[in-house]
PDB file of C-alpha atoms in Angstrom:
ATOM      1  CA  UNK A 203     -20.777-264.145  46.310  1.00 44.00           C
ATOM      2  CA  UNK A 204     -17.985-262.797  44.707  1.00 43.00           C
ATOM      3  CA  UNK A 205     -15.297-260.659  46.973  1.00 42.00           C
ATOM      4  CA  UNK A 206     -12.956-259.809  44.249  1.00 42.00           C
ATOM      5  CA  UNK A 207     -13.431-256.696  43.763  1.00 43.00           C
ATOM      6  CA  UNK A 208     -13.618-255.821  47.623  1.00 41.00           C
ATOM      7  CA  UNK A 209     -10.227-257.175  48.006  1.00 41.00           C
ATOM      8  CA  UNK A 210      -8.890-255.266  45.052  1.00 42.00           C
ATOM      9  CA  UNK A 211      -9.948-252.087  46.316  1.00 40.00           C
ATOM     10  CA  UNK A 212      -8.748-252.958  49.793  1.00 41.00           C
ATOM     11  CA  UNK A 213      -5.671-253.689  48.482  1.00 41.00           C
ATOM     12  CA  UNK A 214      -5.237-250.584  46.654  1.00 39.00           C
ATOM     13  CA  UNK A 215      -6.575-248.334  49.532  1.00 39.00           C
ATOM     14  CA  UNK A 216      -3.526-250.223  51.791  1.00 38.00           C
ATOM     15  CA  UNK A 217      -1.158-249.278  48.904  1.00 37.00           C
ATOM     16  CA  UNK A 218      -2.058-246.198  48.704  1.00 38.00           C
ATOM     17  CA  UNK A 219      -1.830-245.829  52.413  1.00 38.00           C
ATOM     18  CA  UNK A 220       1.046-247.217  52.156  1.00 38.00           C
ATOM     19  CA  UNK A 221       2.790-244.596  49.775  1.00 37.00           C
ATOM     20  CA  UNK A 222       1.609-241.589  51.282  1.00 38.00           C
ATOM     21  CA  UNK A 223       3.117-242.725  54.595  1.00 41.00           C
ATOM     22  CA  UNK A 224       6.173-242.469  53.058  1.00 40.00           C
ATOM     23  CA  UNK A 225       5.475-239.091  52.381  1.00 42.00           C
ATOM     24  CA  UNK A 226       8.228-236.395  53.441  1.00 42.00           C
ATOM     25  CA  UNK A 227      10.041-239.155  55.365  1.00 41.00           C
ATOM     26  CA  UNK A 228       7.263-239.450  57.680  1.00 41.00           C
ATOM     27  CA  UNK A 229       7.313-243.004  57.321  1.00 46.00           C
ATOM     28  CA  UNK A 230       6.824-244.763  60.536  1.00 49.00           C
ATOM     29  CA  UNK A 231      10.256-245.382  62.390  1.00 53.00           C
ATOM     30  CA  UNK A 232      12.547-243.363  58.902  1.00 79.00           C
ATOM     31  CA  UNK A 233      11.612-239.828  59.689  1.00 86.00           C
ATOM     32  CA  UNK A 234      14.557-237.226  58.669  1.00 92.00           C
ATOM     33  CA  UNK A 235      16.294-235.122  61.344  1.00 94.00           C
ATOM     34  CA  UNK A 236      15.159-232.401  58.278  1.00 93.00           C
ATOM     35  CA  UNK A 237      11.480-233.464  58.885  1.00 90.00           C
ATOM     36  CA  UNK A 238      11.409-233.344  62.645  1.00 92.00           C
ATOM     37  CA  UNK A 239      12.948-229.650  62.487  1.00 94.00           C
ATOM     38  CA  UNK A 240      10.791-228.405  60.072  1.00 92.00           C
ATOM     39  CA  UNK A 241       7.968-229.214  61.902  1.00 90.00           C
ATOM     40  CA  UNK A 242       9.796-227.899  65.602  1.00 93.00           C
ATOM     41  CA  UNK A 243      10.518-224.690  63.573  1.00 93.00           C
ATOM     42  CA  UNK A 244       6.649-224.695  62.666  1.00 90.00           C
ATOM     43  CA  UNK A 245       5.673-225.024  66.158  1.00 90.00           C
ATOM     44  CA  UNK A 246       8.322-222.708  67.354  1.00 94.00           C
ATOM     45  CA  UNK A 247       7.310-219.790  64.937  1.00 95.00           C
ATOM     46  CA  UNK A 248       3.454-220.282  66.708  1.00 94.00           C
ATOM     47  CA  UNK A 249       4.880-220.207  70.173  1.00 94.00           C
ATOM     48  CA  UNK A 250       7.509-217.349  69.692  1.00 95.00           C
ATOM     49  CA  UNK A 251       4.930-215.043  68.187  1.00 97.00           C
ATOM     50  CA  UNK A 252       2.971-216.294  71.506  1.00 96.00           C
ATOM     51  CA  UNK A 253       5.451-215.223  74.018  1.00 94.00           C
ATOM     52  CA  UNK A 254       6.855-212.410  72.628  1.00 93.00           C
ATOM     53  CA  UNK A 255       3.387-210.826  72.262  1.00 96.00           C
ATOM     54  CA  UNK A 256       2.778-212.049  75.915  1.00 95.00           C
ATOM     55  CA  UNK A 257       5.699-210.443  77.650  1.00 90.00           C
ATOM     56  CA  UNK A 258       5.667-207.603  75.575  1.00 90.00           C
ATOM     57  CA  UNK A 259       1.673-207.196  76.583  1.00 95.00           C
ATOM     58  CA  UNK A 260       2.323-207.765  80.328  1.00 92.00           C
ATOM     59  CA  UNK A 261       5.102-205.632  80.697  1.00 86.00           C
ATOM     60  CA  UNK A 262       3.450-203.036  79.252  1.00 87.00           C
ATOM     61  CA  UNK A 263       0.761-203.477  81.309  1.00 93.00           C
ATOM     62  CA  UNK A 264       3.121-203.292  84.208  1.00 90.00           C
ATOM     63  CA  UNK A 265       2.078-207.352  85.278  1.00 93.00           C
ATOM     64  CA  UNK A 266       3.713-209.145  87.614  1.00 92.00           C
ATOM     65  CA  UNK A 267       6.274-211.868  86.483  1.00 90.00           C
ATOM     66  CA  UNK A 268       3.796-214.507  87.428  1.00 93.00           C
ATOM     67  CA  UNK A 269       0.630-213.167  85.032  1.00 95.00           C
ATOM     68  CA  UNK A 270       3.106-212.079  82.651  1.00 93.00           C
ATOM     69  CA  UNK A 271       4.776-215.658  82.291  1.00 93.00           C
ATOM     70  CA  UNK A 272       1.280-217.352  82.138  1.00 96.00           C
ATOM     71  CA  UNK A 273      -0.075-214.613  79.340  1.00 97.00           C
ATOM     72  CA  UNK A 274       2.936-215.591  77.211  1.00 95.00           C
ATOM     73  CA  UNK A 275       2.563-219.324  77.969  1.00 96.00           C
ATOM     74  CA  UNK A 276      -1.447-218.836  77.135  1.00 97.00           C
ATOM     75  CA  UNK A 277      -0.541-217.269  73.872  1.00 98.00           C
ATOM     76  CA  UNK A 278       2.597-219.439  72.785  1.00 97.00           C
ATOM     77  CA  UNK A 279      -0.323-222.465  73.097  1.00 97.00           C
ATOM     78  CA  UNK A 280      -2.926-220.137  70.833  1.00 97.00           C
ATOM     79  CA  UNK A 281      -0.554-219.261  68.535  1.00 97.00           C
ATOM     80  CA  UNK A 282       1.082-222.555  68.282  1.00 94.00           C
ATOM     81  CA  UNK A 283      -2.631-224.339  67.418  1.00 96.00           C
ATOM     82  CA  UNK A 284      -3.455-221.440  65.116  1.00 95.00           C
ATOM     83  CA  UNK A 285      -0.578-221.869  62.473  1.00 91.00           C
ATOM     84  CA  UNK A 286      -2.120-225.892  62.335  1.00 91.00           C
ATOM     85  CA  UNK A 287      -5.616-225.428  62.827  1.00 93.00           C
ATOM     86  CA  UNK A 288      -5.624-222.934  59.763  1.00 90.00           C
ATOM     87  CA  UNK A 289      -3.581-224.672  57.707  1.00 88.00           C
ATOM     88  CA  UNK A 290      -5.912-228.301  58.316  1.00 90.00           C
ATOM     89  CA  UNK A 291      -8.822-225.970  57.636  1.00 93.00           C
ATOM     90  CA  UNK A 292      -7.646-224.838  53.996  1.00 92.00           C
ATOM     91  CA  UNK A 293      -7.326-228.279  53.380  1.00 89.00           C
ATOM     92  CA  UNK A 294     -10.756-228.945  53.543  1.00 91.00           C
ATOM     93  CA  UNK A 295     -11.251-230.005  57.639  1.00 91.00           C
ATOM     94  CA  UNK A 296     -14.381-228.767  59.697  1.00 93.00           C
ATOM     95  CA  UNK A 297     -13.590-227.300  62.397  1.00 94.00           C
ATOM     96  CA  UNK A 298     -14.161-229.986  65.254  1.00 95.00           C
ATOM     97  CA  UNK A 299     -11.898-232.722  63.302  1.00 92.00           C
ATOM     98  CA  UNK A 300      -9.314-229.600  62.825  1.00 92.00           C
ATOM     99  CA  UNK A 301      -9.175-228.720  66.348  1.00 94.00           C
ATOM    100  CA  UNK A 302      -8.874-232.342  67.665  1.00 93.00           C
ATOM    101  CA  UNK A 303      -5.758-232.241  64.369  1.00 91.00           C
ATOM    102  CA  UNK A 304      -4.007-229.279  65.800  1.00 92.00           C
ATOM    103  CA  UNK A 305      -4.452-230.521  69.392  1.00 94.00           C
ATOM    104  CA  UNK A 306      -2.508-234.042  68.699  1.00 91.00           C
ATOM    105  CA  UNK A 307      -0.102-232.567  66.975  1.00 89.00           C
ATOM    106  CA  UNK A 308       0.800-229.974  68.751  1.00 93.00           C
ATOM    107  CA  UNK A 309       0.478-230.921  72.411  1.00 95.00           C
ATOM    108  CA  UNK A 310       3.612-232.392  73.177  1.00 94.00           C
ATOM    109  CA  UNK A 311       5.694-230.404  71.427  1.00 94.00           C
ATOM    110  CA  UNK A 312       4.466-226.798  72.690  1.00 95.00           C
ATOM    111  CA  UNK A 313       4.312-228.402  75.875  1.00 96.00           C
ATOM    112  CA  UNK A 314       7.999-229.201  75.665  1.00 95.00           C
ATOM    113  CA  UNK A 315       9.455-226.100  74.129  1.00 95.00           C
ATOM    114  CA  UNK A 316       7.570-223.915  76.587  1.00 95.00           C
ATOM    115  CA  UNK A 317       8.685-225.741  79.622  1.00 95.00           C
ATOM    116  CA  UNK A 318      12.527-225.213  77.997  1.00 95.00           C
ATOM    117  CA  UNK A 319      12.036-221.694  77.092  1.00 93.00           C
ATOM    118  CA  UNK A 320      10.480-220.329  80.444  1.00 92.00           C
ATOM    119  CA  UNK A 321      12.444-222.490  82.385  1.00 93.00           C
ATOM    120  CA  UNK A 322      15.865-221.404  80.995  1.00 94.00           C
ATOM    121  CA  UNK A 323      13.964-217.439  81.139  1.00 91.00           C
ATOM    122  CA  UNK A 324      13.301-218.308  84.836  1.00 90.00           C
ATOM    123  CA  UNK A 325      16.832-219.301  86.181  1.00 93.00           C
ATOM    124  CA  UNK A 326      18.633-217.063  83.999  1.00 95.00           C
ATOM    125  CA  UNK A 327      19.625-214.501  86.612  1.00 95.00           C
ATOM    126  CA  UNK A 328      17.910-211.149  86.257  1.00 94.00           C
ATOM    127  CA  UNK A 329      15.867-211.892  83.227  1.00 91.00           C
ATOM    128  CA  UNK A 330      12.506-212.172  84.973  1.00 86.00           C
ATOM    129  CA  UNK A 331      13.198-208.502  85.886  1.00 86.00           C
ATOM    130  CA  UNK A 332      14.784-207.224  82.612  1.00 87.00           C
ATOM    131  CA  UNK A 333      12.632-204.680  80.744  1.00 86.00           C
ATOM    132  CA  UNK A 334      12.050-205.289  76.865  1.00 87.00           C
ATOM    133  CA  UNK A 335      14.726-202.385  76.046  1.00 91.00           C
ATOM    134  CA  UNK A 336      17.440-204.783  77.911  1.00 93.00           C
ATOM    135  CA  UNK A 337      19.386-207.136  75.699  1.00 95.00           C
ATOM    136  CA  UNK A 338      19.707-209.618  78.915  1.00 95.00           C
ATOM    137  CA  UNK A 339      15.753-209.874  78.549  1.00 91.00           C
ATOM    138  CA  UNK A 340      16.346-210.542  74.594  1.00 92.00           C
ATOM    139  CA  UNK A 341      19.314-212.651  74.969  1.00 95.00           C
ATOM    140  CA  UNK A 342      17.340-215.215  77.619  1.00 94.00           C
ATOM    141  CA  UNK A 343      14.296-215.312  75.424  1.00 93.00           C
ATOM    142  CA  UNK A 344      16.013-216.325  72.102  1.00 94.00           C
ATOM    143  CA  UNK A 345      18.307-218.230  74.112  1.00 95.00           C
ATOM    144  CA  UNK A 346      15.425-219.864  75.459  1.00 95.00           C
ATOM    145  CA  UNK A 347      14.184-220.477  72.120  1.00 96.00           C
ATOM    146  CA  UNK A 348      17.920-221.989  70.608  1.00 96.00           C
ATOM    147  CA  UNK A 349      17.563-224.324  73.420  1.00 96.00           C
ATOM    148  CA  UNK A 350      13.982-225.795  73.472  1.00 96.00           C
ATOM    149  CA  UNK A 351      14.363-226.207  69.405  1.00 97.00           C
ATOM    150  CA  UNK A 352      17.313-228.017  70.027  1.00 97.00           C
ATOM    151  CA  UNK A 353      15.419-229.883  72.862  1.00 96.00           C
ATOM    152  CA  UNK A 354      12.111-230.420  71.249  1.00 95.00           C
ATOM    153  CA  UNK A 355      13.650-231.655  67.967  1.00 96.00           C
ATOM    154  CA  UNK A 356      14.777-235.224  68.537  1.00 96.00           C
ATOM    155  CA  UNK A 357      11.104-235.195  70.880  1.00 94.00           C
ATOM    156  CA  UNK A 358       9.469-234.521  67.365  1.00 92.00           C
ATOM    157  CA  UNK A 359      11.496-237.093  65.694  1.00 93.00           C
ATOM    158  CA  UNK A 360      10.719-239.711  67.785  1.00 93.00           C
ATOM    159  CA  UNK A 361       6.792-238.672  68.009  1.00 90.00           C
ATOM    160  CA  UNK A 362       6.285-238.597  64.146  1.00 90.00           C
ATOM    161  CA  UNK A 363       8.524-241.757  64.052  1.00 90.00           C
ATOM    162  CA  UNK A 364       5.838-243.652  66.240  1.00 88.00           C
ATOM    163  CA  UNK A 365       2.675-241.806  63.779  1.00 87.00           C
ATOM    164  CA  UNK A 366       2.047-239.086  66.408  1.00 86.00           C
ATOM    165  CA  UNK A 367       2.486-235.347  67.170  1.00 84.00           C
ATOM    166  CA  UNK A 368       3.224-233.505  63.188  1.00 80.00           C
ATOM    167  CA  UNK A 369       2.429-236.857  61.913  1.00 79.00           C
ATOM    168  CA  UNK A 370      -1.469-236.462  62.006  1.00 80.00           C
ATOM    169  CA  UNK A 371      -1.066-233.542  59.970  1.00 78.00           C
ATOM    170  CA  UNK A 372       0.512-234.900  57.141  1.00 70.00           C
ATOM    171  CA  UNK A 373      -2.479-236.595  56.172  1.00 71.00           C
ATOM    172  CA  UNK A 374      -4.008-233.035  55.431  1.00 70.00           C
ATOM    173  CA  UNK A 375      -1.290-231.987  52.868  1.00 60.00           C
TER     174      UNK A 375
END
């Protein structure tokens, strides 16, 4: 039986595997400090939109801090799966193998920047009880958001380095 052709088109499948990990400089172990912010600002723009939208909903609301901080958290998470899960679904996903995208690639890094951002919002003195017309309430959120992108970053780097987190998505492009 012949297996030529088998291991010609396994050989060209690993080559082209091969090239398209290369892709971006999402190569495993040479990814870009340019690469691994790109795809923290992509996460932060999702979980920005998320928290904003959640304080700005609980304080009008007149929440506590508590329900306030886990609306924002809630919709940081949404938001932050939405900009992935849409853009894996224009490229042709259904949506179970899209969610289960979004969810790997996104996990780690939400997880991180949220856990930055609140936690710098949190101990910032006063800012829990700022209203959204006070700049001290403005100044700890983006603050909070300088800080976790400058956190989360190198996190990113490494993850995509090792095939994980905004790595998964590439595949999709």
């Amino acid at each position: 039986m012949d297996h030529s052709a088998h291991h010609t088109s396994t050989a060209h499948d690993h080559a082209a595997h091969e090239a398209h990990a290369g892709h971006a400089g999402h190569q495993m172990g040479a990814v870009t400090w340019g690469a691994a912010a790109k795809a923290t600002l992509h996460c932060l723009t999702g979980c920005a939109i998320g928290e904003i939208l959640g304080m700005v909903i609980g304080t009008a609301l007149m929440w506590g801090n508590v329900q306030t901080m886990i609306l924002a958290i809630s919709l940081a998470f949404f938001f932050g799966y939405s900009f992935t899960l849409f853009a894996v679904r224009r490229a042709g996903l259904d949506w179970k193998s899209a969610i289960k995208v979004a969810l790997a690639a996104d996990t780690v890094s939400i997880a991180v920047m949220e856990l930055v951002d609140n936690g710098i919002i949190a101990l910032t003195p006063g800012a829990m009880d700022a209203h959204l017309s006070d700049a001290l309430f403005w100044t700890a959120l983006l603050g909070g958001f300088a800080v976790a992108f400058m956190i989360t970053t190198p996190v990113n780097k490494w993850m995509i380095g090792r095939g994980k987190g905004h790595a998964v998505v590439h595949a999709y492009h």
